[in-house]
Short mmCIF file of C-alpha atoms (C1' of nucleotides) in Angstrom, two decimals:
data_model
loop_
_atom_site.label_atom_id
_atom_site.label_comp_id
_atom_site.label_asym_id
_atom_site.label_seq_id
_atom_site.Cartn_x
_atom_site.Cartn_y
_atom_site.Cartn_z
CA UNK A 1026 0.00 0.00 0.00
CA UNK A 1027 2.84 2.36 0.13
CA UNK A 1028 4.78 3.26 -2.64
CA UNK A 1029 8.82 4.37 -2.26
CA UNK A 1030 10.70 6.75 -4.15
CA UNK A 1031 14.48 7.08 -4.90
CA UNK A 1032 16.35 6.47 -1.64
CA UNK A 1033 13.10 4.00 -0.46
CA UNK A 1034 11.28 6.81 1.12
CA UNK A 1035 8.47 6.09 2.49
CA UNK A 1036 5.17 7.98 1.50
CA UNK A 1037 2.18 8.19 3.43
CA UNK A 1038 -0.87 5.56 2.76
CA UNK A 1039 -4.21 7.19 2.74
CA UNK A 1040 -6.50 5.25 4.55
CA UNK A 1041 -8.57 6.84 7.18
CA UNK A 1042 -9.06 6.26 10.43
CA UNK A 1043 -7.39 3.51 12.12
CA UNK A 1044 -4.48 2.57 9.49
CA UNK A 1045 -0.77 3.45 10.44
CA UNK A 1046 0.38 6.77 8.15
CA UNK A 1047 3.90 6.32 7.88
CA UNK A 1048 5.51 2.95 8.26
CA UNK A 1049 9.14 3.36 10.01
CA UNK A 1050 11.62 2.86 7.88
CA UNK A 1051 15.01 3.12 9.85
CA UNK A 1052 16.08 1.74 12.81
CA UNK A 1053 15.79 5.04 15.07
CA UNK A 1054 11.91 5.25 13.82
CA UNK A 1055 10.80 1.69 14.21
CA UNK A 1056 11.88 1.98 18.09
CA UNK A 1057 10.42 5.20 18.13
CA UNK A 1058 6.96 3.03 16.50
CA UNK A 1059 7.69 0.56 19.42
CA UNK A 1060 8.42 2.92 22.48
CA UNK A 1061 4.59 4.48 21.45
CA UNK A 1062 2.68 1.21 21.39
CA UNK A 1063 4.29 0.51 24.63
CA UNK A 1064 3.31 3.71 25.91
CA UNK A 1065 -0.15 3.25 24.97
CA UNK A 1066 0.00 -0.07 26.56
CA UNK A 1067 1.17 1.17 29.97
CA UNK A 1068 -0.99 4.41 30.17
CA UNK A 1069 -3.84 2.02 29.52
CA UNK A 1070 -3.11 -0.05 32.29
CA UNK A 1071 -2.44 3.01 34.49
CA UNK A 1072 -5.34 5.21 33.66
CA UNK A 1073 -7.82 3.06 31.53
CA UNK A 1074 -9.29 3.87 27.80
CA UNK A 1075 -11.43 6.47 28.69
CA UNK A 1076 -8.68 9.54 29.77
CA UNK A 1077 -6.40 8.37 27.16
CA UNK A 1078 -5.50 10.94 25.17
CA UNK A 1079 -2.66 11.73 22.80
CA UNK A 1080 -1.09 14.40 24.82
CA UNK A 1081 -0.75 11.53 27.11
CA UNK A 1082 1.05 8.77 24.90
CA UNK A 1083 3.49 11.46 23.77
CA UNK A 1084 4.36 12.42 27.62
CA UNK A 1085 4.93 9.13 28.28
CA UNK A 1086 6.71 7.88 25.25
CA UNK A 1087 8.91 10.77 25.55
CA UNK A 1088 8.12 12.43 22.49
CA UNK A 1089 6.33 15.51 20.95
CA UNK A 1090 2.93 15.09 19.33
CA UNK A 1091 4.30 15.17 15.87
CA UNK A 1092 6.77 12.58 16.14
CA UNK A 1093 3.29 10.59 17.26
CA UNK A 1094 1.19 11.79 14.45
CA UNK A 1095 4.19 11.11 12.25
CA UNK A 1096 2.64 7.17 12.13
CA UNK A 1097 -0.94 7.47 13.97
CA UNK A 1098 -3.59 9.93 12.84
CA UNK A 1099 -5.16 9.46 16.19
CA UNK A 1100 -5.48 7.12 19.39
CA UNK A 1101 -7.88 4.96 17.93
CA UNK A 1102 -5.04 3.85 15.60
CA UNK A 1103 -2.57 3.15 17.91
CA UNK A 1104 -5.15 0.74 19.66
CA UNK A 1105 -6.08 -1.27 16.38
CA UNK A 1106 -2.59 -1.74 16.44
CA UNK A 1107 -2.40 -3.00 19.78
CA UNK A 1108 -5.42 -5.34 19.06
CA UNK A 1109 -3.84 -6.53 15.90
CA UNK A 1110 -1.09 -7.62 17.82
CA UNK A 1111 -2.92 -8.73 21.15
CA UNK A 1112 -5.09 -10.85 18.57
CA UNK A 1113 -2.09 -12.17 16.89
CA UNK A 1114 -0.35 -13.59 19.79
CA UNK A 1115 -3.65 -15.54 20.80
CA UNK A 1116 -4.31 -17.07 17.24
CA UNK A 1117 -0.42 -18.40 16.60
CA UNK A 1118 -1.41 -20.08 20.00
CA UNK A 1119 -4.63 -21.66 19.37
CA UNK A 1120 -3.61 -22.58 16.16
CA UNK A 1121 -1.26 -24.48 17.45
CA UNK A 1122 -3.22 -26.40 19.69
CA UNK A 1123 -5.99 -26.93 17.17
CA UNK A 1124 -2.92 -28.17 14.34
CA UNK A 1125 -1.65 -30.35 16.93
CA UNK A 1126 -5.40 -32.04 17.29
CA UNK A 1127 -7.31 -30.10 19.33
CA UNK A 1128 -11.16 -29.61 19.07
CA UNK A 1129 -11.89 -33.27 18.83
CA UNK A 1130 -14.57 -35.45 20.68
CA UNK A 1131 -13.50 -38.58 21.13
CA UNK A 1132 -12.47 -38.66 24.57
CA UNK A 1133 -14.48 -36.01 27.13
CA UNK A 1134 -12.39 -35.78 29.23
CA UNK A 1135 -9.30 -35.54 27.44
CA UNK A 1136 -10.72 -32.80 25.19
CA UNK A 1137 -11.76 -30.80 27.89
CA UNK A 1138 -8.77 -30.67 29.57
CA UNK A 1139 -7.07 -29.87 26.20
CA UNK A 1140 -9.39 -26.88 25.77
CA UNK A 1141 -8.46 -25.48 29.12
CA UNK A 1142 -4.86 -25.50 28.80
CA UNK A 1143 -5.37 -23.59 25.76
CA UNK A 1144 -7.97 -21.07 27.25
CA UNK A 1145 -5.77 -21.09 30.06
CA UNK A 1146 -3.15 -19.85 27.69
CA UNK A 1147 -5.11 -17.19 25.92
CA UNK A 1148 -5.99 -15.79 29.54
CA UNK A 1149 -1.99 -15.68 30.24
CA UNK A 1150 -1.32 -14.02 27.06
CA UNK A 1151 -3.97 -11.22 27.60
CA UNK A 1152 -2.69 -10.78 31.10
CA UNK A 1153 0.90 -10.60 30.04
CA UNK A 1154 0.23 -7.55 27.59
CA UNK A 1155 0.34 -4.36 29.52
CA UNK A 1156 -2.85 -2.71 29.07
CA UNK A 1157 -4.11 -5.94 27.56
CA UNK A 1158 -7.60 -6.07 29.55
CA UNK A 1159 -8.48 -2.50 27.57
CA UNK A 1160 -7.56 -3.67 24.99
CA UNK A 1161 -9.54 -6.28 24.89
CA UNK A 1162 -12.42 -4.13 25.67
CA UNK A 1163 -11.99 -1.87 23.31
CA UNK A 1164 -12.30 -4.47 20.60
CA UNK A 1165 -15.83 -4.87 22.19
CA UNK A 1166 -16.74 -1.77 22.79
CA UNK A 1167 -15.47 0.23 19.60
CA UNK A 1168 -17.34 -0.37 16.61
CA UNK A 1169 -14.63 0.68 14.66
CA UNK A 1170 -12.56 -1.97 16.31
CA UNK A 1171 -14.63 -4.61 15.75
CA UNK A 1172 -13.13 -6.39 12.64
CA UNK A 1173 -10.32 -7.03 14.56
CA UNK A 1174 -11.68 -9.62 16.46
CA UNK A 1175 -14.14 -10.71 14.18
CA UNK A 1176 -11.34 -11.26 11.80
CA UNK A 1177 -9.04 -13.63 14.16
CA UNK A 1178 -12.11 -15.43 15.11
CA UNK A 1179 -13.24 -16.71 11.59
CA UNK A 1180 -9.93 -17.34 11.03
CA UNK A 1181 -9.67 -19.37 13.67
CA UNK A 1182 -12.86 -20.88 13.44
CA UNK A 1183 -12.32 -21.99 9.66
CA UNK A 1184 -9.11 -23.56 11.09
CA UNK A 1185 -11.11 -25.44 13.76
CA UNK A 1186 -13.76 -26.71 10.75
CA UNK A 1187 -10.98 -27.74 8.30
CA UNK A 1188 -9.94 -30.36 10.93
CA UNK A 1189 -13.25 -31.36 11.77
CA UNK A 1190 -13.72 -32.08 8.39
CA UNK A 1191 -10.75 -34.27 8.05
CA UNK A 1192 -11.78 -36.04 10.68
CA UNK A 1193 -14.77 -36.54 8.67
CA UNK A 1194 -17.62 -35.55 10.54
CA UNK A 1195 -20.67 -35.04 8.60
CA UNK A 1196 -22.50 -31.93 9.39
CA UNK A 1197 -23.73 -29.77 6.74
CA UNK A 1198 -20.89 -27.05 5.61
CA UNK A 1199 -23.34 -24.34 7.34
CA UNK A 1200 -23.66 -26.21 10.49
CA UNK A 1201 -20.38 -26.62 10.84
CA UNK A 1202 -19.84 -23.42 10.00
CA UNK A 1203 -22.00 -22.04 13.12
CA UNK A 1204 -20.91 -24.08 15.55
CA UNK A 1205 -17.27 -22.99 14.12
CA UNK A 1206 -18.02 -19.75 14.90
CA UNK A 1207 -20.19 -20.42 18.65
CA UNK A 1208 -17.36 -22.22 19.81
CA UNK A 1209 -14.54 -20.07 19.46
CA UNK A 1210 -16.55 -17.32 20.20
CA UNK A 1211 -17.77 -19.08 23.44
CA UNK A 1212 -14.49 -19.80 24.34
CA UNK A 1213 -13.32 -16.02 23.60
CA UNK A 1214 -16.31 -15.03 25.88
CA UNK A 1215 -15.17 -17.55 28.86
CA UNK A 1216 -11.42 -15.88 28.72
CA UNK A 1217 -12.94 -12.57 28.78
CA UNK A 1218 -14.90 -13.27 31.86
CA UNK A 1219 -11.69 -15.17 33.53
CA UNK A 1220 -10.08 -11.68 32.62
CA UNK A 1221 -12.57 -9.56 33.72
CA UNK A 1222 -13.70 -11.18 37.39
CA UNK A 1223 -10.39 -12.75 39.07
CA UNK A 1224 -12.97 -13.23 42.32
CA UNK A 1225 -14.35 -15.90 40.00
CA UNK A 1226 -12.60 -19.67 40.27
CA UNK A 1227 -10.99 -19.15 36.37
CA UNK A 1228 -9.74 -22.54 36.20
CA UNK A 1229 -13.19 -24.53 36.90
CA UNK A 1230 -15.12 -21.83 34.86
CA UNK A 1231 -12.78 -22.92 32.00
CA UNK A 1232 -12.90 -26.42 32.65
CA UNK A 1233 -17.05 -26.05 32.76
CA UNK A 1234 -17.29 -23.64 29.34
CA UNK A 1235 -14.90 -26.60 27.67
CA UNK A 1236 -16.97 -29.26 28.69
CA UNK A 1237 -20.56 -27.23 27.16
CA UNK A 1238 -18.79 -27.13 24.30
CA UNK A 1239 -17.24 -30.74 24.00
CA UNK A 1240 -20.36 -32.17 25.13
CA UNK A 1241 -22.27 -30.07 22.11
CA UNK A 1242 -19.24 -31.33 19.68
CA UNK A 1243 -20.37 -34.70 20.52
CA UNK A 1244 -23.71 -33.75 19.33
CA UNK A 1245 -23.45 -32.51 15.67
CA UNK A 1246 -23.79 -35.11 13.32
CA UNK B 586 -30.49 7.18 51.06
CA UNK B 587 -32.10 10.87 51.09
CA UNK B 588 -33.20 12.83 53.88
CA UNK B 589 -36.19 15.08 53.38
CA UNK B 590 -36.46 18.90 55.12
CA UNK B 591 -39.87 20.28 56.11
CA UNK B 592 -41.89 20.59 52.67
CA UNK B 593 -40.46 17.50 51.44
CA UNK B 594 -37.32 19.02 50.22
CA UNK B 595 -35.36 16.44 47.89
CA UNK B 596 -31.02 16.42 49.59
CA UNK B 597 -28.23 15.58 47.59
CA UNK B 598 -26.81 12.47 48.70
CA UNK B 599 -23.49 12.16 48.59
CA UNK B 600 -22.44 8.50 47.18
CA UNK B 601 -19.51 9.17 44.73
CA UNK B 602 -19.61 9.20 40.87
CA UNK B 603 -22.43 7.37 39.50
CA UNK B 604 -25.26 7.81 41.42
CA UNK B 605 -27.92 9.87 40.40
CA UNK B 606 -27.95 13.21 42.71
CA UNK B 607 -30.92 15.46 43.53
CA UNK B 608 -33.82 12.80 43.00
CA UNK B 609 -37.04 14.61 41.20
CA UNK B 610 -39.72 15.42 43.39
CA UNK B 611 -42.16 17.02 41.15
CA UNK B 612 -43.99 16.20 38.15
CA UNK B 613 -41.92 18.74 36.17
CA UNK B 614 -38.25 17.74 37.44
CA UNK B 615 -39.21 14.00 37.03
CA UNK B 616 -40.30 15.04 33.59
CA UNK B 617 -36.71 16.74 32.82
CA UNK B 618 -34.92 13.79 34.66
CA UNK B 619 -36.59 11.43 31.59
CA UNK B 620 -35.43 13.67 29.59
CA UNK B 621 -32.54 13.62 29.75
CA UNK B 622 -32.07 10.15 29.48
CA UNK B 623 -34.18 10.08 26.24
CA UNK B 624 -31.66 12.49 24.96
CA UNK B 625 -28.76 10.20 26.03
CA UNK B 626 -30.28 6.98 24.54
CA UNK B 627 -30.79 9.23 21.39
CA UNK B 628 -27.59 10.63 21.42
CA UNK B 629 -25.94 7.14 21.87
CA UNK B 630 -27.78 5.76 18.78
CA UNK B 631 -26.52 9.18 16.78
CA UNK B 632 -23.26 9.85 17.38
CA UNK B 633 -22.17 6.70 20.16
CA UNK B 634 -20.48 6.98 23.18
CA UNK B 635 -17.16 8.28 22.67
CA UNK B 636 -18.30 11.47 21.13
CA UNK B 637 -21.04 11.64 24.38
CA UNK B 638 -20.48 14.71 26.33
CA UNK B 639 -22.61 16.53 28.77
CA UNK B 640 -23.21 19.68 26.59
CA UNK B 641 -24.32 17.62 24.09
CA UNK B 642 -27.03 16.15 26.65
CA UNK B 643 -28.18 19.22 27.36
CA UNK B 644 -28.66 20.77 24.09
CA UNK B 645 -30.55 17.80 22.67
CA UNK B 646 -32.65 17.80 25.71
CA UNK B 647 -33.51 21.23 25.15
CA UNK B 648 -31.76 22.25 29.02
CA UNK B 649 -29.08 24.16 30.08
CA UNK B 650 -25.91 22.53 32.16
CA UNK B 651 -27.02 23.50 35.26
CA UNK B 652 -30.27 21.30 34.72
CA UNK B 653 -28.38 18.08 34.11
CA UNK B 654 -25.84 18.54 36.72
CA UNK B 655 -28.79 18.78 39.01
CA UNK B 656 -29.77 15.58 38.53
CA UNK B 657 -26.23 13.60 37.61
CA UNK B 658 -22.73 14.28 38.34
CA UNK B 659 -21.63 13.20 34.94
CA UNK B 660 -22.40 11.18 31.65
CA UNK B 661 -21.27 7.32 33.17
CA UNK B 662 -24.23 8.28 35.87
CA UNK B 663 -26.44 8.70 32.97
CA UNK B 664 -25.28 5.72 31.63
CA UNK B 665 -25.36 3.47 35.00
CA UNK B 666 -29.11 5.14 35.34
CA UNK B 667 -29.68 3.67 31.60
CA UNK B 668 -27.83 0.46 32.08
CA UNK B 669 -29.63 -0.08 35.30
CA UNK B 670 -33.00 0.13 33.20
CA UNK B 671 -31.58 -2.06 30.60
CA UNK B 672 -30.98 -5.01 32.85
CA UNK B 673 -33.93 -4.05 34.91
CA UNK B 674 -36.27 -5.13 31.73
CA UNK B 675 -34.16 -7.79 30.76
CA UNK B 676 -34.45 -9.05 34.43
CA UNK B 677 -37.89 -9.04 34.36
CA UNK B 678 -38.44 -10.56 31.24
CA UNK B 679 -35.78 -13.89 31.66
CA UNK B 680 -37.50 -14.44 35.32
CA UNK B 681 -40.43 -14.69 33.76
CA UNK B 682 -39.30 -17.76 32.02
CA UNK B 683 -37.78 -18.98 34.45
CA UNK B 684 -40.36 -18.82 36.96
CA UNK B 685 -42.57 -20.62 34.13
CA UNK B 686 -40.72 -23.46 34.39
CA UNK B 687 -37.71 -22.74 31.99
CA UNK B 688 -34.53 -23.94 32.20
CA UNK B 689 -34.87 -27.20 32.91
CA UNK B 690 -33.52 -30.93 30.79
CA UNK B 691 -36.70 -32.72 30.10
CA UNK B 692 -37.17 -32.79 26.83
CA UNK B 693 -34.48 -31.34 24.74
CA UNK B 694 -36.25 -29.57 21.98
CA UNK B 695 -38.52 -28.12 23.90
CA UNK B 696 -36.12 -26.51 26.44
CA UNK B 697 -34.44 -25.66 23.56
CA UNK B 698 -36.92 -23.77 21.70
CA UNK B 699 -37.96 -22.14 25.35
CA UNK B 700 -34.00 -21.18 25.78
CA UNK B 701 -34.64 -19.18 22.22
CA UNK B 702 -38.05 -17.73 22.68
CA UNK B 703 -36.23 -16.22 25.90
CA UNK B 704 -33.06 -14.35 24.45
CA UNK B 705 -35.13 -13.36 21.41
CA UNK B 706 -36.89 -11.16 23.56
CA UNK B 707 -33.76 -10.10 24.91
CA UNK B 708 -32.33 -9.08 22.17
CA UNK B 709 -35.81 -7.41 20.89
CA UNK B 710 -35.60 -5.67 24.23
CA UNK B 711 -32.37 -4.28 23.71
CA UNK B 712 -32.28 -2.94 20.21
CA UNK B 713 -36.08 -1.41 21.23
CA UNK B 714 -34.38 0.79 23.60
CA UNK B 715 -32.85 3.93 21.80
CA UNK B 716 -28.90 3.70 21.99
CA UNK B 717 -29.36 0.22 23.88
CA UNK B 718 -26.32 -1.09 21.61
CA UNK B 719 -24.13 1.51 23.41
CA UNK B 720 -25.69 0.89 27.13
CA UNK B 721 -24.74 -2.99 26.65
CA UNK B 722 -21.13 -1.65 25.33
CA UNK B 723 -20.58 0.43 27.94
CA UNK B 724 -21.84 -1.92 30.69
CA UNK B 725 -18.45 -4.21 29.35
CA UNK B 726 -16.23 -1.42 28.45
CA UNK B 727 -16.08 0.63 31.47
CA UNK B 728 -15.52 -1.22 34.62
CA UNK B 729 -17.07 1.26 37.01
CA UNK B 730 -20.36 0.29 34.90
CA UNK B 731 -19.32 -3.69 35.42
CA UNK B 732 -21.71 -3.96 38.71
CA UNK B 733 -24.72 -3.29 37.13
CA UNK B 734 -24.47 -6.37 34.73
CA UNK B 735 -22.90 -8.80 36.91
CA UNK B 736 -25.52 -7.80 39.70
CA UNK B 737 -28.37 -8.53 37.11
CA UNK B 738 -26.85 -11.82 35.99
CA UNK B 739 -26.20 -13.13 39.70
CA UNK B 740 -29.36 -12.34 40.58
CA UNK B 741 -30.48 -14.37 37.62
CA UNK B 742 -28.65 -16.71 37.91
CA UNK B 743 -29.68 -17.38 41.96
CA UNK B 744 -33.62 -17.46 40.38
CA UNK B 745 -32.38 -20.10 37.74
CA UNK B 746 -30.49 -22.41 40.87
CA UNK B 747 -33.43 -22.03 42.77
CA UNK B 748 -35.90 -23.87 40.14
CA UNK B 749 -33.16 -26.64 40.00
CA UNK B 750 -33.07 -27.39 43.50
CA UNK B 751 -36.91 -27.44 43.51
CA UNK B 752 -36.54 -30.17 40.66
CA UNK B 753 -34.30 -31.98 43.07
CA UNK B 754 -31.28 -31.71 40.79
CA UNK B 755 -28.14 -33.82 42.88
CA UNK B 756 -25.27 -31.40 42.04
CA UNK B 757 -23.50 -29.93 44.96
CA UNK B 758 -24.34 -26.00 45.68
CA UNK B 759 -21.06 -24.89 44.54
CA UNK B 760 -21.79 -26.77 41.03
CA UNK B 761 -25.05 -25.21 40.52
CA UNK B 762 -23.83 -22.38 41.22
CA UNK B 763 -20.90 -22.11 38.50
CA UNK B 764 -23.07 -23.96 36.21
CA UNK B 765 -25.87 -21.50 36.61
CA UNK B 766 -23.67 -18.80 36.08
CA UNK B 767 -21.56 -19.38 33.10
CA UNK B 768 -25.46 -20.29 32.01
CA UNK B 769 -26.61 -17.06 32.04
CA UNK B 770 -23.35 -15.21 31.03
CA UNK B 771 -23.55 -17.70 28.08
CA UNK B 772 -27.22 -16.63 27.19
CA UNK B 773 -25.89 -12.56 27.55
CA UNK B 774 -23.33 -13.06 25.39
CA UNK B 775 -25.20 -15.26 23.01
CA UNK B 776 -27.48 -12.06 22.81
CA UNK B 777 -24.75 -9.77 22.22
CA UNK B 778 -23.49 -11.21 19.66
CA UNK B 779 -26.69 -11.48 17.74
CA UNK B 780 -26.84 -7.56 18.90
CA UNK B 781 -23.99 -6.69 17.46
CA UNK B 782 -23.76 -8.83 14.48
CA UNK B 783 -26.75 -8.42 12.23
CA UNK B 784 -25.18 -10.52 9.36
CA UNK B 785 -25.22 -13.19 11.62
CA UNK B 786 -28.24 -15.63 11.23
CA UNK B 787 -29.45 -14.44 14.59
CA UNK B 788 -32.40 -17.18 15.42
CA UNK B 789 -30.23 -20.42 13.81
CA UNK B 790 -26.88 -19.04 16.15
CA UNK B 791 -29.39 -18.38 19.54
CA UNK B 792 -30.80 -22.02 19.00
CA UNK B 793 -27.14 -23.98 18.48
CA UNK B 794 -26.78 -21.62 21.65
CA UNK B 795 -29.32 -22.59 23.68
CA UNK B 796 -28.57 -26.85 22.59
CA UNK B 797 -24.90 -26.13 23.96
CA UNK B 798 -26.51 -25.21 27.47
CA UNK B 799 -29.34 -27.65 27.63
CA UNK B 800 -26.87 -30.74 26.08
CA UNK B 801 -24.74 -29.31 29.31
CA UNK B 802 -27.63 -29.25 31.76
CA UNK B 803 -28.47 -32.82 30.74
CA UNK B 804 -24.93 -33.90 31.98
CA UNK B 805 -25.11 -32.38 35.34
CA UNK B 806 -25.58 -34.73 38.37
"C1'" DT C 723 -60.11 30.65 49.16
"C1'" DG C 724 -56.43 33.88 49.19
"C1'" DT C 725 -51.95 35.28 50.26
"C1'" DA C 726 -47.12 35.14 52.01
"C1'" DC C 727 -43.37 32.46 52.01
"C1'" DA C 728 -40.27 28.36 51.53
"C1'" DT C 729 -38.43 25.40 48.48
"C1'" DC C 730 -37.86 23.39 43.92
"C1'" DA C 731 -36.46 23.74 39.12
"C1'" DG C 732 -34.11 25.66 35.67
"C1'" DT C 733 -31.58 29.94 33.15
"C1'" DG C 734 -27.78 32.89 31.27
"C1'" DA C 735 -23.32 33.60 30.92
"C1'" DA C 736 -18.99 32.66 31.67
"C1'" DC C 737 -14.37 30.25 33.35
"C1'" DG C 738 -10.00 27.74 32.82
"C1'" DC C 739 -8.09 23.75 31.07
"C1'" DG C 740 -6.48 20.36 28.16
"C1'" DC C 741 -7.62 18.31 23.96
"C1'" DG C 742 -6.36 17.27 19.02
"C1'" DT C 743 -3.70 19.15 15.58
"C1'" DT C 744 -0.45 21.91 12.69
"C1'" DC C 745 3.49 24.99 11.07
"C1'" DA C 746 8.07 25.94 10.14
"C1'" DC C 747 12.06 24.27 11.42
"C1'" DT C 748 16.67 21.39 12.88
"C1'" DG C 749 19.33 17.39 13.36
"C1'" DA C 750 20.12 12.33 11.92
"C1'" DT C 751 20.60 8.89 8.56
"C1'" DG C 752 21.32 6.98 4.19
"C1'" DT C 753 22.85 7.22 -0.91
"C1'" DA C 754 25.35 8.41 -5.16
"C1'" DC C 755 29.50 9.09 -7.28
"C1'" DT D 153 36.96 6.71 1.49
"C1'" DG D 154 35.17 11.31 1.41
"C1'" DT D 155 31.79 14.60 0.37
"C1'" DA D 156 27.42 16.67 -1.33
"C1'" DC D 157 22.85 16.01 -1.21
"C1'" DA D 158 18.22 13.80 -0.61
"C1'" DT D 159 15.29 12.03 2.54
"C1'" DC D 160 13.94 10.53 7.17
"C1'" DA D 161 12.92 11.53 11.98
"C1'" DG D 162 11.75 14.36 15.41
"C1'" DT D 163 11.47 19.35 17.89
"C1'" DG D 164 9.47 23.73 19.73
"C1'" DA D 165 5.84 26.41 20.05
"C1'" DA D 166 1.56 27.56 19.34
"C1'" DC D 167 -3.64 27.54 17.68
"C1'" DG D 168 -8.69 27.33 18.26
"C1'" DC D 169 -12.22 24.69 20.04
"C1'" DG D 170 -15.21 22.46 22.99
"C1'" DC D 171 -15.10 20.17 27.22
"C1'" DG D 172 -16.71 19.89 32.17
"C1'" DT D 173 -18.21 22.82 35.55
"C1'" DT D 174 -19.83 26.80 38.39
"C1'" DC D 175 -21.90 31.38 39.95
"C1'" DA D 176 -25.53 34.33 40.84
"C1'" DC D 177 -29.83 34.67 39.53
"C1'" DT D 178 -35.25 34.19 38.03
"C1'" DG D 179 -39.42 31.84 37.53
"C1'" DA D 180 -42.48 27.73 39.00
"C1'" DT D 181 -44.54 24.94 42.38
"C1'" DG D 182 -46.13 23.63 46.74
"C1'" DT D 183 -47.44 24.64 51.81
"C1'" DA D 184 -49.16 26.91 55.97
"C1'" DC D 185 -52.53 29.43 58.04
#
DNA sequence: TGTACATCAGTGAACGCGCGTTCACTGATGTAC
DNA sequence: TGTACATCAGTGAACGCGCGTTCACTGATGTAC
């Protein structure tokens, strides 16, 4: 999307809105790209979404508010980048444990404990990112955001139905389809809650959202 | 909460942030005070809730600042008030059905189709409410909101635990009441999704829904 | 039923602050020859 | 390997706007007798 001229200079891309302007092209810049996401991240986890502002980032990144604008046209792009990435680092996971065999229904008990450890993990991971919780409420509560996690869950969930069908079970393409879909997004919604309540007992919630879903695996056709 | 003074003078009481302030005594103020929550709801469904501000309240609702501020301290009091109303008709509505005799693991397809009757209503109920969308976003997204929701769904869930026992179902308390839970937080989410994702096949996706919770209710003790 | 008075309800006008954003500029890095 | 030059990366300082909020006030409603 962004064309170069002589020396590789970068030119601006003109998407609106949430798209990163200019993409760093030296070394100097993409740690300057870096220090601001991290900013974002920490401010987020200090002060929360809502008094967020770009005054803020720049404060804390130690920069001035062009250096900023130089690659974000405004705070809701710095957080679609942070959602990109949060989103990221959950599918490489689950698509791991789905690759290595996950999702089945052979064994109950198995498979539920196989879908916890990988819950489990997506909780760690969301945990682990400073400022992760608001981010992951801003991809629910920003329309504008919401492609981002509708995005990695299809993918994901087209993943989980490409196994099922080698496994050859013989739901229709659009049932599988749906309960592609329900079941990652259940799972997404169990993490969430993990996330959100830590008075709650997170490991047996997990272990009880993994069985619903195992036990409605066992179900389809 | 408020003490009165000889003519049945209305004092501010002095909880924190998001309660409500002066509470309307007279036809009039009680008139305004809907007011300006029609005008938020409105506002929400116009412009959503970043771009919310309090001068914005007041000039839709045809008021002046000082009017508003009577009444709330700021906007996330006008949203707990409308969030509180939300849940308040969902509340209703869900005991209903579960006071009817819903919930239970008879016979499948019927609980089933009960399970979907329920959240369609649910989900009528909130995109009938002007800028509802936005109350249920903001009820996730801003954690001083979080108590309202959570206090609905507990309380739901409790109702739903109760019916159990009275069918003389053998799991232990602590069982029932994760199961009854993660239930109910299923069912919300189920609806929010539908909410929030028109493309979606909204009746097919509630009904796989509601066959994951009854298929799970089956295999309780 | 009328009147004086207390209280409620809302107005008009303004405030200081911090927000998002931009301009013209300087210093740092990379490239061509 | 050195130098001139193009481009990248970031600074310093400021802007206008609209935000949340408040003050002193007026008009509306209810109450006591």
């Amino acid at each position: 999307l962004s064309r170069t001229t002589k020396a590789g200079a970068a030119v601006p891309n003109a998407d609106v809105q949430l798209r990163t302007k200019m993409r760093p092209s030296q070394d100097r810049s993409r740690a300057t790209f870096e220090e601001i996401l991290t900013a974002t991240g920490e401010l987020l986890a200090d002060i929360g979404f809502e008094r967020l502002t770009t005054n803020r980032v720049c404060e804390r990144a130690g920069l001035t508010p062009p250096a900023v604008y130089r690659y974000f046209p405004n705070k809701y792009a710095i957080l679609a980048e942070l959602g990109r990435r949060l989103m990221s680092a959950q599918d490489i996971d689950v698509l791991e444990f789905i690759d290595a065999g996950g999702g089945g229904r052979d064994d109950l008990e198995l498979e539920v404990s196989r879908w916890v450890d990988s819950m489990s993990r997506t909780v760690q991971i969301t945990r682990d990112l400073p400022g992760g919780i608001w981010v992951m409420r801003a991809l629910r509560a920003l329309p504008n955001l919401h492609h981002v996690r509708l995005r990695s869950r299809d993918m994901v969930a087209e993943r989980l139905r490409r196994q099922w069908r080698a496994r050859g079970w013989k739901a229709s393409d659009a049932e599988l389809e749906l309960a592609s879909r329900l079941t990652i997004e259940l799972m997404y919604s169990a993490t969430e809650m993990v996330v959100e309540e830590p008075d709650l007992d997170g490991p047996k919630a997990l272990e009880e959202t993994a069985r619903m879903v195992v036990l409605y695996h066992r179900a389809l056709p």
